[in-house]
Tab-separated table of C-alpha atoms and ligand atoms in Angstrom:
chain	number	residue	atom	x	y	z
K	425	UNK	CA	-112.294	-61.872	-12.262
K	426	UNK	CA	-112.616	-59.615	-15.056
K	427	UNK	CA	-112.329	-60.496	-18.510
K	428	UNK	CA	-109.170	-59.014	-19.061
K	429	UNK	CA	-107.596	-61.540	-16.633
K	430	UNK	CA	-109.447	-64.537	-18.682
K	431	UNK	CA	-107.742	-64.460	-21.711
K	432	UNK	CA	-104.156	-64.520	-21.253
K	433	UNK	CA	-103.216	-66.602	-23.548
K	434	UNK	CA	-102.745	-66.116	-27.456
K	435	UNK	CA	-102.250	-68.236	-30.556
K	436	UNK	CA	-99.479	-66.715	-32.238
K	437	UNK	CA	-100.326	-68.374	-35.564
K	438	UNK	CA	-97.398	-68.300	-37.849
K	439	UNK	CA	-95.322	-70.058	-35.264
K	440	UNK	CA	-97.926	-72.458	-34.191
K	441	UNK	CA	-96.851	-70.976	-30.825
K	442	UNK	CA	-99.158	-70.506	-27.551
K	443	UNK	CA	-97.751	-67.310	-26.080
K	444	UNK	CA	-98.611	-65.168	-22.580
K	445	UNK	CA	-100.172	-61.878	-23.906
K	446	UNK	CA	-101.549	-59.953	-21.008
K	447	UNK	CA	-104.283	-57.631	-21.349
K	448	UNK	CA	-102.934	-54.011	-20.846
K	449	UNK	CA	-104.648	-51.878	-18.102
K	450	UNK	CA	-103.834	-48.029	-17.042
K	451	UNK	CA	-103.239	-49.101	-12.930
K	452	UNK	CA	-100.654	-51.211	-13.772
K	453	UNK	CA	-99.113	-49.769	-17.107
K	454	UNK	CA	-95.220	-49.967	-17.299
K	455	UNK	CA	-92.788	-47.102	-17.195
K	456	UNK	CA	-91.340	-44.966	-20.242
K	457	UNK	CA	-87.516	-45.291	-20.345
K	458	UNK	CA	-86.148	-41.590	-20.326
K	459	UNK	CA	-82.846	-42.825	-21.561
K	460	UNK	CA	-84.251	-44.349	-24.594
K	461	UNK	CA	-86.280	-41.614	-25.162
K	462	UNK	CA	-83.331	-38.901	-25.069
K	463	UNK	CA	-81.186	-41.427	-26.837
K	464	UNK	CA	-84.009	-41.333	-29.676
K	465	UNK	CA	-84.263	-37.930	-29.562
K	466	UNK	CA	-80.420	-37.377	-30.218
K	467	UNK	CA	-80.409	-39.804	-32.927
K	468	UNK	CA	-83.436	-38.422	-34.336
K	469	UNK	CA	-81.552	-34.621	-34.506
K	470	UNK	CA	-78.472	-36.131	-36.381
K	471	UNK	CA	-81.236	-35.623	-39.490
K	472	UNK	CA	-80.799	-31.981	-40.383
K	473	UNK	CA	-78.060	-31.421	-37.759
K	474	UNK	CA	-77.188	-27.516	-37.925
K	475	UNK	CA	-73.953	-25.869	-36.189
K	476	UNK	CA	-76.250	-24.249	-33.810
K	477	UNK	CA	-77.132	-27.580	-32.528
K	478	UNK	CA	-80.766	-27.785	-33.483
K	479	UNK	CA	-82.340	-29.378	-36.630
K	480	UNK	CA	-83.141	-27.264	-39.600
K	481	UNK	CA	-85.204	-31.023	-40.900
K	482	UNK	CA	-88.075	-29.341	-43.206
K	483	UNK	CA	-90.515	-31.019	-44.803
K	484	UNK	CA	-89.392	-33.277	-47.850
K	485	UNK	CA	-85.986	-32.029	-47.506
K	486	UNK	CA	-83.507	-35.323	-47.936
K	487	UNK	CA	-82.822	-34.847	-44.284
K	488	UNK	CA	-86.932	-35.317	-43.693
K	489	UNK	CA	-86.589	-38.067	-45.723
K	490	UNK	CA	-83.562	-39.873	-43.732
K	491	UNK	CA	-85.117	-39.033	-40.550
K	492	UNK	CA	-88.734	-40.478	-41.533
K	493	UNK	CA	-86.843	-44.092	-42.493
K	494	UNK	CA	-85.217	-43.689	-38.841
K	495	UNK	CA	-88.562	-43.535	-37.369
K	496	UNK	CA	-90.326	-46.249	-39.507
K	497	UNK	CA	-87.045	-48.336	-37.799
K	498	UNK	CA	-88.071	-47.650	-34.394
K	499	UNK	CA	-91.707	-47.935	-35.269
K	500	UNK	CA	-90.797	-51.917	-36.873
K	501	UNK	CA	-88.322	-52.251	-33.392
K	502	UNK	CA	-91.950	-51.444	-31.537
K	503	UNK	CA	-94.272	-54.299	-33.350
K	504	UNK	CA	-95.123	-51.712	-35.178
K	505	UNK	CA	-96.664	-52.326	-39.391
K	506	UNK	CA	-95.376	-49.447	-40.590
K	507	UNK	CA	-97.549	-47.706	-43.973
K	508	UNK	CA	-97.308	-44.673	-45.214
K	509	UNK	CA	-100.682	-43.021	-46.275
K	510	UNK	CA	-101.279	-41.035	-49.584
K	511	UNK	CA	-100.668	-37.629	-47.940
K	512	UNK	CA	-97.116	-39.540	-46.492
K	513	UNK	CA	-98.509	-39.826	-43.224
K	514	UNK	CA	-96.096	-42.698	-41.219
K	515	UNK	CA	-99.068	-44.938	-39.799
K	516	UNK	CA	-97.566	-47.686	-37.335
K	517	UNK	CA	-100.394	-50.038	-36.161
K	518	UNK	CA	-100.900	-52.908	-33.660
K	519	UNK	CA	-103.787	-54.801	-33.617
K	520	UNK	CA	-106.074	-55.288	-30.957
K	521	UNK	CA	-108.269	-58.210	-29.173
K	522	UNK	CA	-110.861	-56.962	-31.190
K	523	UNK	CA	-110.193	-55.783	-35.005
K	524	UNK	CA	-113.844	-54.664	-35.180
K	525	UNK	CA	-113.321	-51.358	-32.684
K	526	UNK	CA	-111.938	-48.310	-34.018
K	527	UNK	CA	-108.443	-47.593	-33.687
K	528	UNK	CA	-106.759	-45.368	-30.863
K	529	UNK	CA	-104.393	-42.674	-32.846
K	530	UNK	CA	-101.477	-40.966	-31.136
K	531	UNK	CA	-98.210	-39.219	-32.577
K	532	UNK	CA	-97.062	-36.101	-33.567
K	533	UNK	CA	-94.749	-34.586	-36.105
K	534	UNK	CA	-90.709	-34.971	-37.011
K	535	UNK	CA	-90.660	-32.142	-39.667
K	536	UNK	CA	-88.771	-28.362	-38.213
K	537	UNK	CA	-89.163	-25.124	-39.531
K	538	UNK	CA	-85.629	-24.141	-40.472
K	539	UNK	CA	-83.195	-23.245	-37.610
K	540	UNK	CA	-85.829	-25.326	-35.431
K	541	UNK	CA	-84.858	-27.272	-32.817
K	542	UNK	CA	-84.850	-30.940	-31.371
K	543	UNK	CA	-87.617	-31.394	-29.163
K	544	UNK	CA	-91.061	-29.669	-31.340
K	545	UNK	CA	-93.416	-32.261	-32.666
K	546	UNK	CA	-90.192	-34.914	-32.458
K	547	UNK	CA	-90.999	-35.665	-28.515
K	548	UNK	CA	-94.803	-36.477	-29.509
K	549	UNK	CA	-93.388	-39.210	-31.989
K	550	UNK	CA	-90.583	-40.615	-30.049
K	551	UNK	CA	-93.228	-40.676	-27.139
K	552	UNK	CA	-95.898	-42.148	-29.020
K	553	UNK	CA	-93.029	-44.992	-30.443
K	554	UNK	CA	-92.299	-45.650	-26.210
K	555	UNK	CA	-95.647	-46.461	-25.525
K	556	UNK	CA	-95.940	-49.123	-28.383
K	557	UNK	CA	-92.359	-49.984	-27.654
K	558	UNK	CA	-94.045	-50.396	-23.364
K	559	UNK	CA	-96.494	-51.996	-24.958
K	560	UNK	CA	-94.888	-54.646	-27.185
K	561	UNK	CA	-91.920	-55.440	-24.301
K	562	UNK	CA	-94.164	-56.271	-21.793
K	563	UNK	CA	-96.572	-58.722	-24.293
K	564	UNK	CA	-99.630	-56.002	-23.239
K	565	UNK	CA	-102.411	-56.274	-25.111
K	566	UNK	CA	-105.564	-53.490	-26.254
K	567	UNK	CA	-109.000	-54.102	-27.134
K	568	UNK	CA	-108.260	-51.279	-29.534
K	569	UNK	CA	-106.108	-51.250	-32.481
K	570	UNK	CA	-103.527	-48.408	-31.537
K	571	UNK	CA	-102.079	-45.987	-34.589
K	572	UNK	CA	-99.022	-44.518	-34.301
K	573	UNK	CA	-98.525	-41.039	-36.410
K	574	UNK	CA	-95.894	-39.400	-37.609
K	575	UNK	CA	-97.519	-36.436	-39.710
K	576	UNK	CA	-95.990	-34.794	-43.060
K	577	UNK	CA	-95.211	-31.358	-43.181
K	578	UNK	CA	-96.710	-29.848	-40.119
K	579	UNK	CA	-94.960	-26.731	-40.055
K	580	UNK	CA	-95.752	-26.027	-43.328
K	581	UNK	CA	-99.427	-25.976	-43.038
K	582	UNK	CA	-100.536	-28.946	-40.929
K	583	UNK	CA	-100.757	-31.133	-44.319
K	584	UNK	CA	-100.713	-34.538	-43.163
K	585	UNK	CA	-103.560	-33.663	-40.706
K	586	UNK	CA	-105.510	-31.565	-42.885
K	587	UNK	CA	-105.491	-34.452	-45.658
K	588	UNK	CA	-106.298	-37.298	-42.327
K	589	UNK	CA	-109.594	-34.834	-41.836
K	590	UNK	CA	-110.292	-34.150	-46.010
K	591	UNK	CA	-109.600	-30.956	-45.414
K	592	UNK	CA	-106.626	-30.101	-47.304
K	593	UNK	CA	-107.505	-27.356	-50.098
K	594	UNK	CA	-105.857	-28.637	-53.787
K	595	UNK	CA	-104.311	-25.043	-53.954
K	596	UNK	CA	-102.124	-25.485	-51.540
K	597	UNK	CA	-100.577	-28.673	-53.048
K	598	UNK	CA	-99.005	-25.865	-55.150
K	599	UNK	CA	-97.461	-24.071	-52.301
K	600	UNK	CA	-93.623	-24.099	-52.793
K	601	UNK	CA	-92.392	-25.308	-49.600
K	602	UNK	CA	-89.081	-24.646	-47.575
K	603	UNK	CA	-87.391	-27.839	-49.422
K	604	UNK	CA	-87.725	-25.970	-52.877
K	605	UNK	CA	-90.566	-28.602	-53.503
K	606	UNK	CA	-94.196	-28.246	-54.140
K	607	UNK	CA	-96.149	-29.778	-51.607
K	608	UNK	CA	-97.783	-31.854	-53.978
K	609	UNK	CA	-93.916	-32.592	-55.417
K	610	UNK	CA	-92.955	-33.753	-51.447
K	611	UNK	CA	-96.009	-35.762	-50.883
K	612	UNK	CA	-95.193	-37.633	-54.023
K	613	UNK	CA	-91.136	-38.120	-52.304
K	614	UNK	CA	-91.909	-38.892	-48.981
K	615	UNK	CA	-94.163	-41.954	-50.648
K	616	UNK	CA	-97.511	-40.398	-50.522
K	617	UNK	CA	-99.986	-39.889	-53.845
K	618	UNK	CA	-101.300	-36.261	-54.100
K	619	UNK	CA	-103.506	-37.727	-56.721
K	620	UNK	CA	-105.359	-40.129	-54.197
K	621	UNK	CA	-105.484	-37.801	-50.989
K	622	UNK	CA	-109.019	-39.487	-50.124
K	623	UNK	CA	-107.552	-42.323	-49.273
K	624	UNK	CA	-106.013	-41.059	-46.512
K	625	UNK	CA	-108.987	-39.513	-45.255
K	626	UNK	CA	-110.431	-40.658	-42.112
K	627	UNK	CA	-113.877	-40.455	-41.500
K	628	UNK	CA	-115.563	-39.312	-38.094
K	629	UNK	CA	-115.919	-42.109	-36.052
K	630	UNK	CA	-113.420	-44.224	-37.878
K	631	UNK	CA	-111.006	-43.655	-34.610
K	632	UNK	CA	-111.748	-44.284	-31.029
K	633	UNK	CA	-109.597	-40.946	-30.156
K	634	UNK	CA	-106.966	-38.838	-31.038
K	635	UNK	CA	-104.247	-37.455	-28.520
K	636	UNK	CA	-100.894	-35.390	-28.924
K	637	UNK	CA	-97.872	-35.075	-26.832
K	638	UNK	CA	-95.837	-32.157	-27.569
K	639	UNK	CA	-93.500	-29.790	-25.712
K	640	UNK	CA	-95.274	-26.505	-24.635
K	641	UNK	CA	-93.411	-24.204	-26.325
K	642	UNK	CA	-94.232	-21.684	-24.132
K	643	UNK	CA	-93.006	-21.365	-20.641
K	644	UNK	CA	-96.203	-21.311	-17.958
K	645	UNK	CA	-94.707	-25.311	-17.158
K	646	UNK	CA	-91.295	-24.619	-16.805
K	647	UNK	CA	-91.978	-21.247	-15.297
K	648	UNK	CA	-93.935	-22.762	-12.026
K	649	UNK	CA	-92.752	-26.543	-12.247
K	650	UNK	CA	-95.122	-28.063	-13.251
K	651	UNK	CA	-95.018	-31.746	-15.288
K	652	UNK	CA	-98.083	-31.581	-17.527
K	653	UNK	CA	-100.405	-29.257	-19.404
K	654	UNK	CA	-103.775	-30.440	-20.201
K	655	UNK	CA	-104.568	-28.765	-23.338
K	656	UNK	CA	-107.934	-27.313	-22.948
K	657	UNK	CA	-107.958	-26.322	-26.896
K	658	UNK	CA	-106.017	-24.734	-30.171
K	659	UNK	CA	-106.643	-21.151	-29.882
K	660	UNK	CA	-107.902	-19.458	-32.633
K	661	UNK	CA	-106.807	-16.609	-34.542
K	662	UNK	CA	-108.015	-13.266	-36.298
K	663	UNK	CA	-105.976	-10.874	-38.610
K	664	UNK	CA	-106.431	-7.489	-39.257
K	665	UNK	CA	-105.095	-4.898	-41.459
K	666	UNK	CA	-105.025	-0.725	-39.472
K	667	UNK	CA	-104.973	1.722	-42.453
K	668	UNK	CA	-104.989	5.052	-40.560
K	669	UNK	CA	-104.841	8.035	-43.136
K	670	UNK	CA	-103.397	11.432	-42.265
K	671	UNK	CA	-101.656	13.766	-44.496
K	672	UNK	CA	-98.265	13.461	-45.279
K	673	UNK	CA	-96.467	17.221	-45.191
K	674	UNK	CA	-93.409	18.864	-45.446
K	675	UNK	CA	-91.510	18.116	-41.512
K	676	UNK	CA	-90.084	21.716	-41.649
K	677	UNK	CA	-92.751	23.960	-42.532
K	678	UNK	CA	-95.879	22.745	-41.126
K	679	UNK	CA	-96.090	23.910	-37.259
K	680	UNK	CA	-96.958	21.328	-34.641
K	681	UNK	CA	-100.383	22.017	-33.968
K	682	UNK	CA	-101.403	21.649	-37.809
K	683	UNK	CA	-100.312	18.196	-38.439
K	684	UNK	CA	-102.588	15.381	-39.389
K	685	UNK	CA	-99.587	12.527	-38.251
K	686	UNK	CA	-100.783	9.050	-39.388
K	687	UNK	CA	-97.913	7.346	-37.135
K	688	UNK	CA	-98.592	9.091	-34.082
K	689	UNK	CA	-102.103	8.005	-34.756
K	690	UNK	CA	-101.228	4.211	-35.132
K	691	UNK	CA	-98.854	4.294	-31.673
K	692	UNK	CA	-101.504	5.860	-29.832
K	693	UNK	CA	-103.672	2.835	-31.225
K	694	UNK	CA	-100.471	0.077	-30.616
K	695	UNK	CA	-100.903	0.924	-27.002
K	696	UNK	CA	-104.347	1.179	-26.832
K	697	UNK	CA	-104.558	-2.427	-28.349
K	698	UNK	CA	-101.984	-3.307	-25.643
K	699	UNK	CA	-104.342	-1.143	-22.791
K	700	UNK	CA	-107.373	-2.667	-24.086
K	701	UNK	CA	-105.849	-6.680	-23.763
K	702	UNK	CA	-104.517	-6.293	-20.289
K	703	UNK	CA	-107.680	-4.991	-19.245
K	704	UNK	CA	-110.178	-7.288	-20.160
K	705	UNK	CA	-110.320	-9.972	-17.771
K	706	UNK	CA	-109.058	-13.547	-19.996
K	707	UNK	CA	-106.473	-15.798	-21.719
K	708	UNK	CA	-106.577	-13.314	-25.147
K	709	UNK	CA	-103.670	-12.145	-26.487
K	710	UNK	CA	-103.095	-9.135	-29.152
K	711	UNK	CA	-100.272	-8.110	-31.372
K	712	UNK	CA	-99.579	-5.591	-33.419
K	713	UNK	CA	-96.140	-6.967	-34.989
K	714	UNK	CA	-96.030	-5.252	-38.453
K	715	UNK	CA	-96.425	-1.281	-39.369
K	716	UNK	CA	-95.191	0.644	-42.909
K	717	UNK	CA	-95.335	4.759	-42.375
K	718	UNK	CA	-95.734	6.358	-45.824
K	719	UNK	CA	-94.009	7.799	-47.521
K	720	UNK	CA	-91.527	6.635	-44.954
K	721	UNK	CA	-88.934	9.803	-45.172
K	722	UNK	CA	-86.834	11.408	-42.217
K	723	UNK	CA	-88.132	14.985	-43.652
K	724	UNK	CA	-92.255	14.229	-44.194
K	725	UNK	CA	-94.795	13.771	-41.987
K	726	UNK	CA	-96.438	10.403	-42.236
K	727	UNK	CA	-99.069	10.662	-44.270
K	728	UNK	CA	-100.592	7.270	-44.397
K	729	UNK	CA	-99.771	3.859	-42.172
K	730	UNK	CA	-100.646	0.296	-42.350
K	731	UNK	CA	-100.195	-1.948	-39.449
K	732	UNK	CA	-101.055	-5.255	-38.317
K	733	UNK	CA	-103.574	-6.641	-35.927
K	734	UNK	CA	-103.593	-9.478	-34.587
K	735	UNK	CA	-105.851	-11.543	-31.831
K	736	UNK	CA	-105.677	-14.985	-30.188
K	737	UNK	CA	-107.736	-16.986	-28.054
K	738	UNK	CA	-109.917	-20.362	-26.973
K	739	UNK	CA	-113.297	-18.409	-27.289
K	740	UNK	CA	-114.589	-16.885	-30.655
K	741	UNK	CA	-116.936	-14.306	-28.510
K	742	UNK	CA	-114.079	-13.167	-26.412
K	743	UNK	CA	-111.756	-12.379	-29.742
K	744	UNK	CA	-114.848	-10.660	-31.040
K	745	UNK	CA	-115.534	-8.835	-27.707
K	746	UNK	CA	-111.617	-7.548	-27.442
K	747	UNK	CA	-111.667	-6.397	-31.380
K	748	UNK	CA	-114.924	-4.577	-30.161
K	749	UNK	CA	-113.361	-2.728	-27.773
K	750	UNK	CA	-110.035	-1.995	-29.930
K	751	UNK	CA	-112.488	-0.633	-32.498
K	752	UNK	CA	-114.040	1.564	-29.630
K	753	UNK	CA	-110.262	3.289	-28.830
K	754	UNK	CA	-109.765	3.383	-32.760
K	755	UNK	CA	-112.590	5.500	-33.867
K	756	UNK	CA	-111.869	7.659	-30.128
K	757	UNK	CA	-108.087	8.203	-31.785
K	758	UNK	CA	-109.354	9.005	-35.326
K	759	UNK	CA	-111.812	11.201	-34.052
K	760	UNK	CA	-109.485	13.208	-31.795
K	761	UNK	CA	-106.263	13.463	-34.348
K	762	UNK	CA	-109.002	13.820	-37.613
K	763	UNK	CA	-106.921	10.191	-39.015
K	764	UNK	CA	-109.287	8.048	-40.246
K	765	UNK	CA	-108.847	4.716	-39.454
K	766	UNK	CA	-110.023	1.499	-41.256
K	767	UNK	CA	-110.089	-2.048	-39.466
K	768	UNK	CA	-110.097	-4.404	-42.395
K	769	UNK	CA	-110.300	-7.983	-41.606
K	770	UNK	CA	-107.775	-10.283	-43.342
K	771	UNK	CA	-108.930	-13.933	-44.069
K	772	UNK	CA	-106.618	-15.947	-42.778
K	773	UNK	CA	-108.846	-16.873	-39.670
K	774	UNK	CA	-108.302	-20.433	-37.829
K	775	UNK	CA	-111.306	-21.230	-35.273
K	776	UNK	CA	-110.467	-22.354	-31.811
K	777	UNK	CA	-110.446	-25.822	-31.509
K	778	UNK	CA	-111.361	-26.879	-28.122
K	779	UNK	CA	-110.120	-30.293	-27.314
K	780	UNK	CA	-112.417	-33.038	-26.034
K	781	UNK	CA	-113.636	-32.633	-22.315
K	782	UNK	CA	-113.621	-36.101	-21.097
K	783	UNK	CA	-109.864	-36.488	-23.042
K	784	UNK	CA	-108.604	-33.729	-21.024
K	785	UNK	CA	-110.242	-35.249	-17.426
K	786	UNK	CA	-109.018	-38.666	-18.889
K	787	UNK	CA	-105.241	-36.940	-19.084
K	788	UNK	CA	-105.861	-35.010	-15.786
K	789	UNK	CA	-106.503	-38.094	-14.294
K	790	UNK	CA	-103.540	-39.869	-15.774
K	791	UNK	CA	-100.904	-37.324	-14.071
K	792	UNK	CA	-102.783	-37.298	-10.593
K	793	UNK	CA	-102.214	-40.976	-11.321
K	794	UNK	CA	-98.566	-40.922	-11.734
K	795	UNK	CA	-98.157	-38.210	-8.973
K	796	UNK	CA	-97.499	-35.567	-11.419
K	797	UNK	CA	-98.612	-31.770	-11.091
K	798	UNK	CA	-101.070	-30.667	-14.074
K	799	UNK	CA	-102.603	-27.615	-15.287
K	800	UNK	CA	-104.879	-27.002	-17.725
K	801	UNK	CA	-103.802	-24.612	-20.876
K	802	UNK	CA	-104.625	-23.658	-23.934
K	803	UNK	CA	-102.325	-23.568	-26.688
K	804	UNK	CA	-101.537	-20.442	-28.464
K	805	UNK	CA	-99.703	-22.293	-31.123
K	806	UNK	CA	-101.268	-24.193	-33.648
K	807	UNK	CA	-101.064	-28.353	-34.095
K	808	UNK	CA	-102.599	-31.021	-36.005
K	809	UNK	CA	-104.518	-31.917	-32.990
K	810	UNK	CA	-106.920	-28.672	-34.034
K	811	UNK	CA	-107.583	-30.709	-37.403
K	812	UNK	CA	-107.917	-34.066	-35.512
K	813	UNK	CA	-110.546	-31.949	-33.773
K	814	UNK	CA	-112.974	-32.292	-36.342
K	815	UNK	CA	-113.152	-36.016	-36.641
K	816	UNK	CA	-112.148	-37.839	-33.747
K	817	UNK	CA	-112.441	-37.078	-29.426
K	818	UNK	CA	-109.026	-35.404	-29.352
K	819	UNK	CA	-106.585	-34.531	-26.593
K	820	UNK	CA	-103.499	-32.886	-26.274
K	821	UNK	CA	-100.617	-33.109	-23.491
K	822	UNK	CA	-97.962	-30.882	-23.052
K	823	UNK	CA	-94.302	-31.088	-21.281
K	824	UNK	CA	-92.294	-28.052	-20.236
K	825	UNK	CA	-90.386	-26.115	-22.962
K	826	UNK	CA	-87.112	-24.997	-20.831
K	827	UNK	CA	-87.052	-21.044	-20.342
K	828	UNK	CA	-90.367	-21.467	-22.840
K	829	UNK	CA	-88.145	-21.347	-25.665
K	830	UNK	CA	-88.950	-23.237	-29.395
K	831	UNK	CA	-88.773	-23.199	-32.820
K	832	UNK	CA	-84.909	-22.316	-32.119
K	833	UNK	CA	-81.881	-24.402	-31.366
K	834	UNK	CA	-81.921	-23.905	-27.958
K	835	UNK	CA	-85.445	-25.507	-27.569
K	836	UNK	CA	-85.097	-28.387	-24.756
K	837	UNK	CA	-87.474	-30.528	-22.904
K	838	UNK	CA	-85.680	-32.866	-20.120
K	839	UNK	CA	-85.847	-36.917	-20.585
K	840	UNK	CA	-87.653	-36.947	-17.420
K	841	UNK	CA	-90.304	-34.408	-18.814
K	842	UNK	CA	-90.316	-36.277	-21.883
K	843	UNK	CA	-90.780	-39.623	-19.965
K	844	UNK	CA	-93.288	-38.112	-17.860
K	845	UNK	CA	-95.375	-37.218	-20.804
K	846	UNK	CA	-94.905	-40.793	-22.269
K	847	UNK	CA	-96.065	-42.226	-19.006
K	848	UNK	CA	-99.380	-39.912	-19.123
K	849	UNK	CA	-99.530	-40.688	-23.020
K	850	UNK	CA	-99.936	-45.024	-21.989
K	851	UNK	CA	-101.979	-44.380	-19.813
K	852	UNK	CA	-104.522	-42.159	-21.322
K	853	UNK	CA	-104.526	-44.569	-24.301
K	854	UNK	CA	-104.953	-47.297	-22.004
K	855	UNK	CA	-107.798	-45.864	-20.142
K	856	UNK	CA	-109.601	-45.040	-23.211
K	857	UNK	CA	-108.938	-48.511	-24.545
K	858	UNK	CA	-110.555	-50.080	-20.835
K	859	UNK	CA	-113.422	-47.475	-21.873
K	860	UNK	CA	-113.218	-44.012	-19.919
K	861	UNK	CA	-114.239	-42.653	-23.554
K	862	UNK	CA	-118.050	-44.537	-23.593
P	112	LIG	ZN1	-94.964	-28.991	-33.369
C-alpha cells in the first residue's frame, strides 16, 4: 500500500471535525464538467459584452474589473484563498499535505484585446478554476500546494507575468493602455501596488511548475481533428526595417529602361522573402506586412521605400539562417536594379522560449491517457507561459481554435475541447504533484 492510501483521513481543525480527504492521483483523476465550463465561459463574456458577440474586456477597463470579481467568485466556490498580488495578479491557492514543497501554478488570462473574443486566455482560467473545483468536490488532496492564476493585462504586454518573473521594465508602467489608463494607473485599480512589484516576484525554484491551457488560435487542431497541442515552445521573433533607395522621377518622361524604381525593387524582394521561407525546409514563418513608396504620387516614380520584415520561429539559428538567405536575394535585387537596399534590424526582438521537455512528455502522456489525439506545436503567438519560462519547468496545452480563428468575435473552442483540455490540465498537475517532474 502506498502512502497515498495511508492517510486518508484529515483533521479539519476549525470544526474539530475528522473528515475523508483522499489523496489525488492522475489514474484515477475525476472528469471536467463541459457544461460548467461553457456555462462559465458565457457568464464570464457578459463582462465587456459587444454586439458582435465577443468581449471587447481590456485590461483595467471597469468591465476587467467586474469580470476579475466574477472569477475570484468561482475561485472562493473552488476552495480557493483568493489574493491578489502587487502586479494584480488573481492568485487562488490550496494547500497541500505538505506546505514545505513548492507550489504547482496553472491559469491563464481573462483580459481581450478590443473586439476580442470569448474563448483567448478565458478557457485557461475557467479550466484551471475546474480542476480546483475537481479537486475540492471530490475531497482530493496534493502533496503540492496548487496556484491558480489569473494574469493582469496580458494582451497588453504580458504584465502580470513579466512582474511574476521581475522582469517587467518601470517604463512601461507608463504605457497608456487600451482602458485610457497607465499601466501603472490599472495595476493600482485592479488592487495591485506598482510601487511594490517585487513582491510579486517569484523566484526560480519557488514553484514546482508552471503550465497553460489556452485555445490554439491557429487552426493545425481544428484543421486535422485533433484534441490537444503540446506546446513545444513560444516562438520567437525578429523585426526588420527594408529601406531600398532608387530615384524618384518624373512617370512621363523618363523611358522604361532608365528607371531606378524603388517599389519594383521591394516586390521583387516581398516575393523573394516569400520564395526564400517556403524553401527552406522548417516551422519559420516571414512577413512582410507594412511598405510606404515615396513620394507616394500616381505621376513619380518611387524613389525611395520602406517596408517591414518580419521572422518567426522556435530556433534562434534557423531565424538567423532564413534572414541570411533573404539578405542573399536582397543584395542579388539591389545589385541587378542599382537600388540599394539596407536591412536594419529593429529591437523589438522576443527569444524563443522553448517549453520544458519532460512538461510536454508529462502532457503527451496525459492525452494518450485520456484517449485523446496530440500533436506537438509550437506557438507562433506569444503567452505568459514564455515569461514563466524563465523561472519555473513550464508547459503549455492547447485546444482547437474553430476554423483557427481568434482575437475576433467569432473565436470558439467547443465545451468538449475545453473539457478535454481541463481533463489533460488535472492530470498533468497531478502527475507532477505524484512526481513525474523529479
Ligand atoms: Zn491569450
Amino acid at each position: 500500500m502506498t502512502q497515498s492510501h495511508m492517510g486518508p483521513l484529515m483533521v479539519c481543525l476549525t470544526l474539530g471535525l475528522v473528515i475523508p480527504v483522499s489523496a489525488a492521483s492522475a489514474t484515477d483523476a475525476p472528469a471536467a464538467s463541459a457544461k460548467r465550463m461553457e456555462l462559465r465561459i458565457q457568464a464570464l463574456s457578459q463582462f465587456g459584452a459587444n454586439p458582435e458577440g465577443g468581449v471587447s474586456r481590456v485590461a483595467y477597463s471597469e468591465a476587467d474589473i467586474a469580470g476579475r470579481e466574477y472569477i475570484k467568485g468561482l475561485m472562493r466556490e473552488a476552495g480557493l484563498r483568493v489574493r491578489v498580488d502587487t502586479a494584480g495578479n488573481i492568485i487562488g491557492r490550496r494547500e497541500g499535505r505538505d506546505s514545505g514543497l513548492p507550489a504547482i501554478l496553472f491559469g491563464s488570462h481573462i483580459d481581450s484585446v478590443p473586439g476580442g473574443g470569448n474563448y483567448d486566455g478565458d478557457v485557461g482560467v475557467v479550466g484551471a478554476i475546474e480542476v480546483a473545483q475537481l479537486l475540492h468536490d471530490h475531497k482530493l488532496q496534493t502533496r503540492h500546494p496548487l496556484e491558480v492564476v489569473s494574469f493582469t493585462d496580458e494582451e497588453g504586454g504580458l504584465v502580470g507575468s513579466l512582474a511574476m518573473t521581475g522582469r517587467l521594465k518601470s517604463a512601461a508602467l507608463d504605457v497608456v493602455s487600451h482602458s485610457g489608463k497607465t499601466i501603472r494607473d490599472g495595476i493600482r485599480a485592479v488592487g495591485g501596488d506598482p510601487d511594490r512589484l517585487d513582491l510579486a516576484q517569484r523566484k526560480p525554484g519557488e514553484l514546482k511548475a508552471f503550465i497553460e491551457l489556452h485555445i490554439e488560435q491557429g487552426a493545425f487542431l481544428d484543421e486535422d481533428a485533433i484534441a490537444i497541442g503540446v506546446v513545444e515552445g513560444i516562438v520567437g521573433i525578429r523585426w526588420w526595417e527594408v529601406v531600398v533607395e532608387g530615384v524618384a522621377n518624373h512617370a512621363g518622361t523618363t523611358p522604361m529602361n532608365r528607371r531606378r524604381d524603388a517599389l519594383l525593387s521591394a516586390a521583387e524582394l516581398a516575393l523573394a522573402v516569400n520564395r526564400v521561407a517556403t524553401t527552406i525546409p522548417g516551422r519559420h514563418v516571414t512577413t512582410v506586412g507594412r511598405i510606404r513608396a515615396e513620394p507616394g504620387a500616381p505621376n513619380v516614380i518611387p524613389g525611395r521605400v520602406v517596408m517591414s520584415l518580419e521572422i518567426r520561429d522556435l530556433a534562434s539559428e534557423n531565424i538567423q539562417k532564413v534572414f541570411d538567405a533573404i539578405a542573399t536575394e536582397a543584395s542579388r535585387i539591389a545589385a541587378a536594379r542599382q537600388t540599394p537596399i539596407r536591412l536594419q534590424e529593429v529591437d523589438i526582438a522576443s527569444a524563443p522560449a522553448p517549453t520544458h521537455e519532460r512538461m510536454r512528455q508529462i502532457i503527451a502522456a496525459a492525452a494518450k491517457d485520456l484517449g485523446l489525439s496530440y500533436r506537438l506545436m509550437p506557438s507562433g503567438a506569444g503567452h505568459d507561459a514564455q515569461d514563466m519560462t524563465h523561472i519555473a519547468p513550464t508547459g503549455m496545452i492547447f485546444v482547437p481554435s474553430a476554423l483557427g480563428i481568434s482575437h475576433s468575435p467569432k473565436e470558439y473552442t467547443s465545451p468538449e475541447d475545453m473539457a478535454n483540455g481541463a481533463n489533460v490540465l488535472l492530470r498533468t498537475v497531478l502527475a507532477i504533484d505524484g512526481g513525474a517532474l523529479e
